[in-house]
Each structure stands twice: as C-alpha cells, then as structure tokens.
mmCIF file of C-alpha atoms in Angstrom:
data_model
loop_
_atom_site.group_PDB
_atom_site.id
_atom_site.type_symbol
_atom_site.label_atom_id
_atom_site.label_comp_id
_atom_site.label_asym_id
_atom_site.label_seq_id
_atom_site.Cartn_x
_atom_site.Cartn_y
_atom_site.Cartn_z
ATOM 1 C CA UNK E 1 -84.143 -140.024 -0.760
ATOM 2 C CA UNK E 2 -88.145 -139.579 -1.525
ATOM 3 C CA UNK E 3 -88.144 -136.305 0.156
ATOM 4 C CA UNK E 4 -86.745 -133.514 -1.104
ATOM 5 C CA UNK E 5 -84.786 -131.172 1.157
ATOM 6 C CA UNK E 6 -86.109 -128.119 1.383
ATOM 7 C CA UNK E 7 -82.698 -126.307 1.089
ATOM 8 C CA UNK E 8 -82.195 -127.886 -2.726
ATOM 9 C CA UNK E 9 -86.234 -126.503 -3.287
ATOM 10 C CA UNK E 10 -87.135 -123.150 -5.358
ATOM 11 C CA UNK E 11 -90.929 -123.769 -4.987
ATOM 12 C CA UNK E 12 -93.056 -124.506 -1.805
ATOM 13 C CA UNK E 13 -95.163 -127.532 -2.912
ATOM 14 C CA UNK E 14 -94.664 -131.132 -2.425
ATOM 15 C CA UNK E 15 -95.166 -132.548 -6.331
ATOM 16 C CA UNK E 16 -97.689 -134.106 -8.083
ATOM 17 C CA UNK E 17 -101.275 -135.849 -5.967
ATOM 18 C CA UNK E 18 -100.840 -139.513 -5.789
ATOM 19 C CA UNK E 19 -101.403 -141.548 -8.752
ATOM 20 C CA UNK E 20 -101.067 -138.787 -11.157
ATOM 21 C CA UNK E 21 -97.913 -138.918 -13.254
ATOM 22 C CA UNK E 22 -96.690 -136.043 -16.040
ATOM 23 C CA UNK E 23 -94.784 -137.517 -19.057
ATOM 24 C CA UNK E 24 -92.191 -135.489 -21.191
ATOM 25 C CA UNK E 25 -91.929 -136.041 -25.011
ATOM 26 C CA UNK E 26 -89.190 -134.001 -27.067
ATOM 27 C CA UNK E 27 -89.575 -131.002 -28.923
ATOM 28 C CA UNK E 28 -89.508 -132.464 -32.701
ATOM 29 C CA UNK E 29 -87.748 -135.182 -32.217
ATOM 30 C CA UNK E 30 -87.419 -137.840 -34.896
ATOM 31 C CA UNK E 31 -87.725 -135.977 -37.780
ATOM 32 C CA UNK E 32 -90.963 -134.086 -36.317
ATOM 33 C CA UNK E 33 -92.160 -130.798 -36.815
ATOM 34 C CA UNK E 34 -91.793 -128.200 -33.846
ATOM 35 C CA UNK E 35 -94.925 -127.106 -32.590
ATOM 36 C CA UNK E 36 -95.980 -123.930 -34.189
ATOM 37 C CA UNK E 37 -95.117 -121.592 -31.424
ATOM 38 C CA UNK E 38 -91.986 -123.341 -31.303
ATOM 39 C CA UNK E 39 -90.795 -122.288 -34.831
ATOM 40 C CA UNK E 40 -92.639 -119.392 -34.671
ATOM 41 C CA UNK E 41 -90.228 -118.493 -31.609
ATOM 42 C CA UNK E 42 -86.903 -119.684 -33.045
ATOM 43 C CA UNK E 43 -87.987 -117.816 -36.626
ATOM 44 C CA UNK E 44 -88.302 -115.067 -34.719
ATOM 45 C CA UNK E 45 -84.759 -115.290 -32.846
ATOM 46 C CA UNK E 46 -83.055 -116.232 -36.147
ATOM 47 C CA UNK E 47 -84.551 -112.945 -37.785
ATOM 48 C CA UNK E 48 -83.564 -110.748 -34.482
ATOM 49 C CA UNK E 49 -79.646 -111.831 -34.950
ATOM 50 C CA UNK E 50 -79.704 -111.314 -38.344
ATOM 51 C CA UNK E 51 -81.292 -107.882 -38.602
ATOM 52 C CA UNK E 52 -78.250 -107.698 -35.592
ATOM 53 C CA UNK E 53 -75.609 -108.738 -37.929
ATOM 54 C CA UNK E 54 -76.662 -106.900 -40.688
ATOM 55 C CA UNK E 55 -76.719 -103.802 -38.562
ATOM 56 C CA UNK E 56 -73.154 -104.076 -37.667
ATOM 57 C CA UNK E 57 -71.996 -105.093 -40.862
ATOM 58 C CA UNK E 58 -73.524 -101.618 -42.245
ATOM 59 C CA UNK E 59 -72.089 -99.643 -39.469
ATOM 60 C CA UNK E 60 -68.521 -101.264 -40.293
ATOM 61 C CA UNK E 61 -68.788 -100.250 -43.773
ATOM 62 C CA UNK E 62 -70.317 -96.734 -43.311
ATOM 63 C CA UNK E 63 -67.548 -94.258 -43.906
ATOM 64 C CA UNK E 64 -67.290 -91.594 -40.926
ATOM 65 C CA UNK E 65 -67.814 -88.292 -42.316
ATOM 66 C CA UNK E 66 -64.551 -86.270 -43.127
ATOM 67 C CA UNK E 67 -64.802 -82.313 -41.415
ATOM 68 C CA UNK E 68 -62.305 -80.028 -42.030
ATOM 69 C CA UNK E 69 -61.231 -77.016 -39.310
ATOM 70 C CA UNK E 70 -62.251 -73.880 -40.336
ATOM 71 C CA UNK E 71 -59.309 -71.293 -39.178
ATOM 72 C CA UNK E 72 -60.334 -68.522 -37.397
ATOM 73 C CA UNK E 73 -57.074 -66.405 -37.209
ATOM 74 C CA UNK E 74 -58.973 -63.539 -38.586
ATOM 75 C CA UNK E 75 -61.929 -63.247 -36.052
ATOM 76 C CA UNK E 76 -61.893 -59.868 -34.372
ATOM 77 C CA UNK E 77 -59.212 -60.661 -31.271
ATOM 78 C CA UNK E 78 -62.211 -60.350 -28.710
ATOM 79 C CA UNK E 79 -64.251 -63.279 -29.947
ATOM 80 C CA UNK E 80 -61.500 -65.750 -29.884
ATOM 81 C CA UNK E 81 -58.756 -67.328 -27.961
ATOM 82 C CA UNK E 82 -55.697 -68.519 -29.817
ATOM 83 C CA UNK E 83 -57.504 -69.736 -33.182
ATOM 84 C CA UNK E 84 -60.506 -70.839 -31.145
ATOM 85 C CA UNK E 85 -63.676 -69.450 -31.070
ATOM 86 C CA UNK E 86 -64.184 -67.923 -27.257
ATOM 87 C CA UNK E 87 -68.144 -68.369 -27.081
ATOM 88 C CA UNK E 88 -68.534 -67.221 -23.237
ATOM 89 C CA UNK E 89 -71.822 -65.379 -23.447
ATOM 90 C CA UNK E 90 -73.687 -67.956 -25.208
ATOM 91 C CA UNK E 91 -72.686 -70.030 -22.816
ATOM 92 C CA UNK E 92 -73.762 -67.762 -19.908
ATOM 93 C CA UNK E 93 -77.037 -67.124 -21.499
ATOM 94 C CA UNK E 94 -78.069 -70.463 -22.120
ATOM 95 C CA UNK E 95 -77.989 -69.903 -25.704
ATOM 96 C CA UNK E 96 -75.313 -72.610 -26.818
ATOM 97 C CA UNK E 97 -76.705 -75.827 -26.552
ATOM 98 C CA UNK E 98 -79.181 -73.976 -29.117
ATOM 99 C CA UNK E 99 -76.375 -73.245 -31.264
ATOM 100 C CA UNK E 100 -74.888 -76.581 -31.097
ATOM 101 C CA UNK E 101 -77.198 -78.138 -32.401
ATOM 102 C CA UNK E 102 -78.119 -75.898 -35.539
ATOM 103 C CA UNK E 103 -74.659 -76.880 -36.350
ATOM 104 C CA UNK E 104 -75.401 -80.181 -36.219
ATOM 105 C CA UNK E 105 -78.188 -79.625 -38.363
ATOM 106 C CA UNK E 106 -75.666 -77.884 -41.219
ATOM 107 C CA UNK E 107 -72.900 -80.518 -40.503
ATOM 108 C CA UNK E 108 -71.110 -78.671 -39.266
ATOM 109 C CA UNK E 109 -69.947 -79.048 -35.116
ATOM 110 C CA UNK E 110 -68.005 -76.762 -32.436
ATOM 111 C CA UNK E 111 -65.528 -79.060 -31.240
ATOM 112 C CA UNK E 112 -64.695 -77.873 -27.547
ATOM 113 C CA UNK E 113 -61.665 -78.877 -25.292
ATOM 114 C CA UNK E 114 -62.625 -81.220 -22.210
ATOM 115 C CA UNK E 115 -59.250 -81.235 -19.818
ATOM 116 C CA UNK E 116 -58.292 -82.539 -15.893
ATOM 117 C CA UNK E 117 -62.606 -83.358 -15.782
ATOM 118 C CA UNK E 118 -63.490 -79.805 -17.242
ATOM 119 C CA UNK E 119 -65.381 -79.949 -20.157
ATOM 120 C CA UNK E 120 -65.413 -77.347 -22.864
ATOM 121 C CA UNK E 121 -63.419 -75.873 -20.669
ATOM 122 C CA UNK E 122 -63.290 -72.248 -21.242
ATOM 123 C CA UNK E 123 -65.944 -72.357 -23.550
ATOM 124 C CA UNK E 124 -63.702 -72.097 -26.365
ATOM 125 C CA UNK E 125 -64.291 -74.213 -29.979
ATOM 126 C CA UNK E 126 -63.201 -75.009 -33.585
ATOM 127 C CA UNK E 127 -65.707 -75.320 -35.955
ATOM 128 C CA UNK E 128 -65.609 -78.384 -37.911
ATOM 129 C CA UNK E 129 -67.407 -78.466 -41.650
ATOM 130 C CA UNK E 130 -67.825 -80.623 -44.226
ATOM 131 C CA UNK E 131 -69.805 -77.904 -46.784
ATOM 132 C CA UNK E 132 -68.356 -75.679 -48.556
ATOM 133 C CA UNK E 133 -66.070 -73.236 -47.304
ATOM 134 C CA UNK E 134 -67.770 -70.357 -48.005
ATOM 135 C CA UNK E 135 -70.945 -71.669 -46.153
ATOM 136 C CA UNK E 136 -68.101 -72.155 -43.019
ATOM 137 C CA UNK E 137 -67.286 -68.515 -43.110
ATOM 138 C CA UNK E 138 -71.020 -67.274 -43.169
ATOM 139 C CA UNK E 139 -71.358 -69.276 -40.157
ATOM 140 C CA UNK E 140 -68.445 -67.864 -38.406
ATOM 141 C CA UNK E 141 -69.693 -64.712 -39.102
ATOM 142 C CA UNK E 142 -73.520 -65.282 -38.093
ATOM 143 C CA UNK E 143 -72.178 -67.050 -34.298
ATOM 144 C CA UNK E 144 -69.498 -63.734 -33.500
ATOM 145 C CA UNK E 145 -72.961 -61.844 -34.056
ATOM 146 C CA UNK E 146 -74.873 -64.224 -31.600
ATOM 147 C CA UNK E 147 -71.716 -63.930 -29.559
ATOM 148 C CA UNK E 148 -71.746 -60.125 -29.288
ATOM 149 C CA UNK E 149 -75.402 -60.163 -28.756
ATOM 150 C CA UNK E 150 -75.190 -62.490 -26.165
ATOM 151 C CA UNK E 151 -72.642 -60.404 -24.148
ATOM 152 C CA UNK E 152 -74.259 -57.370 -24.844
ATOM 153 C CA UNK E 153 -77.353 -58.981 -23.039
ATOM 154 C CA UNK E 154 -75.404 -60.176 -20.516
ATOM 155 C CA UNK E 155 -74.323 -56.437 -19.630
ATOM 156 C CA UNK E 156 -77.791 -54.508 -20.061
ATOM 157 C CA UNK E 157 -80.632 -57.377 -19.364
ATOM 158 C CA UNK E 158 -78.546 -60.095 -17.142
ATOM 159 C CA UNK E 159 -75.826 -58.473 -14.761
ATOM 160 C CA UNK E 160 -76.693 -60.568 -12.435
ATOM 161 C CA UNK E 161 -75.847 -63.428 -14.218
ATOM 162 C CA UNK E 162 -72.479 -62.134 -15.452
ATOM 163 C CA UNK E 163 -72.032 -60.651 -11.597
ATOM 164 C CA UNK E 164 -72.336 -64.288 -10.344
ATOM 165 C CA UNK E 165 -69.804 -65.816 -13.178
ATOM 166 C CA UNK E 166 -67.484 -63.223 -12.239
ATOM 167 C CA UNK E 167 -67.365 -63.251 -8.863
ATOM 168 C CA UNK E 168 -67.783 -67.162 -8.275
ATOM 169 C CA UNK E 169 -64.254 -67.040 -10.694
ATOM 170 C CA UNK E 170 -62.411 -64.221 -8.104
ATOM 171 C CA UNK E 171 -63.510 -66.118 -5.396
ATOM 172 C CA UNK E 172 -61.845 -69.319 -6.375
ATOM 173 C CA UNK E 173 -58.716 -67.834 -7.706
ATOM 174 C CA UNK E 174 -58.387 -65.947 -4.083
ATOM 175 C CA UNK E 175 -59.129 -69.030 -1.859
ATOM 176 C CA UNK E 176 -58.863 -72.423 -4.245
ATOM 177 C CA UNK E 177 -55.787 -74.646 -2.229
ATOM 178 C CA UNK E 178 -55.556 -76.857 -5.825
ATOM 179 C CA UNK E 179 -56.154 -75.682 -9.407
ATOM 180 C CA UNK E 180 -55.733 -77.807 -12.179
ATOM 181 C CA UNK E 181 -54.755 -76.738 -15.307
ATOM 182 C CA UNK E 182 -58.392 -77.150 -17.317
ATOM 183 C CA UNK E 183 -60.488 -75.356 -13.872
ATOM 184 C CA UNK E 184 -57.858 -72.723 -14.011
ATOM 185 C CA UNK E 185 -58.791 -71.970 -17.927
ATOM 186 C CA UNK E 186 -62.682 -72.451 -17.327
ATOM 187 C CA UNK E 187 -62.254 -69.578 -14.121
ATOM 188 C CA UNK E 188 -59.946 -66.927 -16.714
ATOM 189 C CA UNK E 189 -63.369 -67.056 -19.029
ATOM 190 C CA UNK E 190 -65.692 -65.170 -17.661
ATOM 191 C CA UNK E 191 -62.710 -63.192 -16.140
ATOM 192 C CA UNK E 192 -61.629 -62.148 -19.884
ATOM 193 C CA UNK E 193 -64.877 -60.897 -20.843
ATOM 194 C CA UNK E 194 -65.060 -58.079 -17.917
ATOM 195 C CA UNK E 195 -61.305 -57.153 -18.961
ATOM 196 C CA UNK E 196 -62.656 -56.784 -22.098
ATOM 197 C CA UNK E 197 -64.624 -54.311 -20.898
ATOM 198 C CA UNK E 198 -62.604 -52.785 -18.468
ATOM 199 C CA UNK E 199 -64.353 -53.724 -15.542
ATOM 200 C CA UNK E 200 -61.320 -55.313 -12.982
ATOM 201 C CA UNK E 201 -58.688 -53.386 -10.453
ATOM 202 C CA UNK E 202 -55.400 -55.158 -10.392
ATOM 203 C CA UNK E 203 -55.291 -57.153 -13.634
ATOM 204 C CA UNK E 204 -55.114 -56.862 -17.136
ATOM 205 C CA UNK E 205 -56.668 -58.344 -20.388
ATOM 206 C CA UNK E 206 -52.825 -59.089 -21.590
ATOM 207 C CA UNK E 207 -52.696 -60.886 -18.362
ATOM 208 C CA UNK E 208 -55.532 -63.031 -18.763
ATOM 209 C CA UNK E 209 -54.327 -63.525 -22.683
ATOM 210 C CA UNK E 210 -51.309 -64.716 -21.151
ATOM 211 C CA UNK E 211 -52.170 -67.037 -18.618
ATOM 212 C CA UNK E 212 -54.306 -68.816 -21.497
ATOM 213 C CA UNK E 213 -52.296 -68.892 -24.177
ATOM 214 C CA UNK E 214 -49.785 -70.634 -21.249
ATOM 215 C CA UNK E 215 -52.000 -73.293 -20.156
ATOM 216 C CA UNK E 216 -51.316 -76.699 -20.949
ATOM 217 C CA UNK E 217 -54.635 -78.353 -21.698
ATOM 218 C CA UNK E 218 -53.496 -81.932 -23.044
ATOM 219 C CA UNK E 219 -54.360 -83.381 -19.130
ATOM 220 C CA UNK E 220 -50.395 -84.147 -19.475
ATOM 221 C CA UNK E 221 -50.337 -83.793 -15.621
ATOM 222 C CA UNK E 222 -52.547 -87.076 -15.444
ATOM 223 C CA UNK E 223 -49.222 -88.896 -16.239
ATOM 224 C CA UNK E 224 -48.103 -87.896 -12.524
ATOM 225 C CA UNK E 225 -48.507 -89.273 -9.691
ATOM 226 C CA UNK E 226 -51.157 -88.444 -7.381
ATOM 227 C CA UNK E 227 -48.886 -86.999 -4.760
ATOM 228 C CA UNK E 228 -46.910 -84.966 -7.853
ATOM 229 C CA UNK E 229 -50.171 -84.185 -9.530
ATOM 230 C CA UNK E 230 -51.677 -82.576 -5.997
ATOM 231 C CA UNK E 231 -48.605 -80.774 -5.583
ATOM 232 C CA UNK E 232 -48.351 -79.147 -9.232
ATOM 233 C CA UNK E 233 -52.291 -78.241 -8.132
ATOM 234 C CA UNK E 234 -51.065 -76.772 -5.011
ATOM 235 C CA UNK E 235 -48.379 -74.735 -6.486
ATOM 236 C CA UNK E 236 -50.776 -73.468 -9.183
ATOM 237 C CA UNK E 237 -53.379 -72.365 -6.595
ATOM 238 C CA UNK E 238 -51.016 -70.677 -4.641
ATOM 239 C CA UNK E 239 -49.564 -68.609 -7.066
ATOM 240 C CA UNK E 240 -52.710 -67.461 -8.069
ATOM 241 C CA UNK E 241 -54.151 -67.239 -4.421
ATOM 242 C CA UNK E 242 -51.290 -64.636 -4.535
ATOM 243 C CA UNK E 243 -51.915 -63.351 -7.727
ATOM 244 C CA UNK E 244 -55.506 -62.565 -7.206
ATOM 245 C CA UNK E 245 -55.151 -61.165 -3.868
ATOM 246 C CA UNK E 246 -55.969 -57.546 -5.101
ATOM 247 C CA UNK E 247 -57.870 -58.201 -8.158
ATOM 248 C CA UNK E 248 -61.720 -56.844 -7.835
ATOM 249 C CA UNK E 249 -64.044 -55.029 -10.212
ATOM 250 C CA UNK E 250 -63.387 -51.419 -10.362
ATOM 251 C CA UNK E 251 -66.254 -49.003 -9.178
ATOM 252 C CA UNK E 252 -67.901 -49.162 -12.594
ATOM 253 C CA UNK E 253 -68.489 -52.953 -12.413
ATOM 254 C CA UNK E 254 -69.529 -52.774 -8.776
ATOM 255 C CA UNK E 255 -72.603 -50.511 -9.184
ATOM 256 C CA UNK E 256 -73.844 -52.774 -12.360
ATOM 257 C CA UNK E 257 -73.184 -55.766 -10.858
ATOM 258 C CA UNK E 258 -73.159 -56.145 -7.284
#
C-alpha cells in the first residue's frame, strides 16, 4: 500500500518531493572508521560505565565505619530516659538539627528511635562514637548543658512554646480514640519535662517514668492484624482517655503558660 495510514504515522508530512531519493550507508561498516562524533560518542559512553563500575566497586570495598554506644547510666536522672539521652528542649527550641549535625562533624551521631510512623519518637538518643572515649564523655557532658539551657529558655524566654507542646500532649491523651505505642511515647515527652518541674495536677513524674520505661517501641504490634492492631490502639487510648481525665497544669503553670 503506497499510502501510509495515518494511524501507523508519528509525523504529519507525506515523504520525500518526487524524484528525490535519500540513501543509507552503515556506520563503519567493512572495516571503516566511525565518524568522529560517532567514536567520540561511544568513547564517551564506555568512560561513563566505567567511572560507574569503578564507583561501585569502591563503595563495595569501603569498610562502614564501626561506632560504639556510649552508656549514659550516669547522666543526672532528668536528662535521660532509660540509658537514653532525653533531648526534649533542643528539640522544642529548634536547636537539634544544629546539634546533629556537629556530631556528624566529630563522628560521632545521636541515634534516635523511629516506632508505629513516629520518628525519634520521644526525642530520646544514644550517642554513637568512633573517637576516643574520653572525647564521648566531653560530649555528653557539653549536650546535658545545651539541654538544660535549652529548657531553661523554654521556661523564661519561650512559654509559649512549651505551653503549646504541653497542652497539644493533654489534649490528645484526653480525647485521642487510638494511640499507638510510639505517639503515646512522643505525647509523655513534653509531659515529663513540666513534671519535672512540678507543673501538672493529677499526675506524677514516677508516672510518666513508668509509662515509658513500659512502652514497647519495637513496632511489634505491626505483626497484627489491622482489626487487632486498631483494637490494641483503642484500648490504649481509652485507658489513657481515662487516665488523663483530671490531669491539668497546676496554678503555677497556668499563669506562665496559658
């Protein structure tokens, strides 16, 4: 068929004028050079894969760096969580992506806890080193000093902010209808730095201590069903719907924050 069908065209065009004809000769065929583009092009592809190859091949062989945990059973009691280090102002300031990476830049990293879509939930690292050990502790010791500032800043200069945190987290421990184990850790934060301080009606620091030191953060739940994994949600929330009923900040906390 002379005529093309226009459903098998990509271009609008009929072809060539009459009486003019295009011929096709190979790309180096019979022994024949390439055109120089043409080996300039395929030199140039040949060197991209292996600059490619070579790339991988060094990744493969480069050792990943080797950090060890630094404990930090003998923080002050306030400034951690289990052997963790509870870094809650920072966070609330702004301050820890900062801090982050100036570990980074010692190699050294705080290694956080993501669980049930939370991450860092809590706010609450290990710090990872691969210095000396010394160096680790000086560190420890400089962030629980940007810690305290931090929540000493959050008290005088930023009640606001720490007002908002806390009563975002009373809010949705009173009225949540599911609460998964990492949310429910990331909400008891903020909570345990005004118990710290004395600042809530109708719970305790050794309350919040508990409930953290009780949840399960290995997103073990995930393993359920989601009918089973809504309903362990539900029960949580309404225990602590319960729970939280008559928690608010005492008179003291009020007239600084609200």
């Amino acid at each position: 068929m002379r005529r093309q069908k226009k459903s098998h065209r990509t271009r609008k065009g009929g072809g060539l004028p009459p009486g003019v004809s295009i011929s096709v000769t190979r790309v180096g065929g019979d022994g024949e050079a390439p055109p120089p583009f043409i080996a300039a092009l395929m030199n140039a592809v040949h060197g991209m894969v292996s600059d490619l190859e070579n790339a991988e091949r060094e990744k493969l062989s480069r050792k990943e760096p080797i950090y060890k945990a630094f404990p930090c059973t003998r923080v002050a009691s306030e400034y951690r969580i289990g052997d963790s280090l509870h870094l809650e102002g920072l966070h609330l300031i702004g301050e820890l992506g900062a801090v982050q990476r100036a570990m980074h830049a010692l190699d050294m990293r705080l290694v956080g806890k993501d669980a049930d879509g939370v991450a860092e939930t809590g706010h609450v690292y290990t710090l990872e080193y691969q210095g000396s050990t010394e160096q680790a502790k000086r560190v420890v010791k400089d962030l629980i000093d940007q810690e305290r500032n931090a929540r000493v800043r959050l008290f005088e200069e930023l009640p606001r902010v720490f007002g908002d945190s806390l009563c975002r987290a009373l809010a949705v421990l009173k009225n949540c209808r599911l609460l998964s184990p990492g949310e429910f850790f990331d909400l008891l934060s903020p909570l345990r730095l005004a118990a710290l301080e004395d600042m809530l009606d109708g719970v305790t620091l050794k309350d919040i201590d508990r409930w953290l030191a009780d949840v399960d953060l290995s997103s073990s739940e995930d393993k359920l069903s989601l009918e089973e994994r809504d309903a362990a949600d539900a029960d949580r929330a309404d225990e602590m719907n319960a729970r939280f009923e008559d928690v608010v900040l005492n008179e003291c906390a009020e007239g600084r924050f609200l």
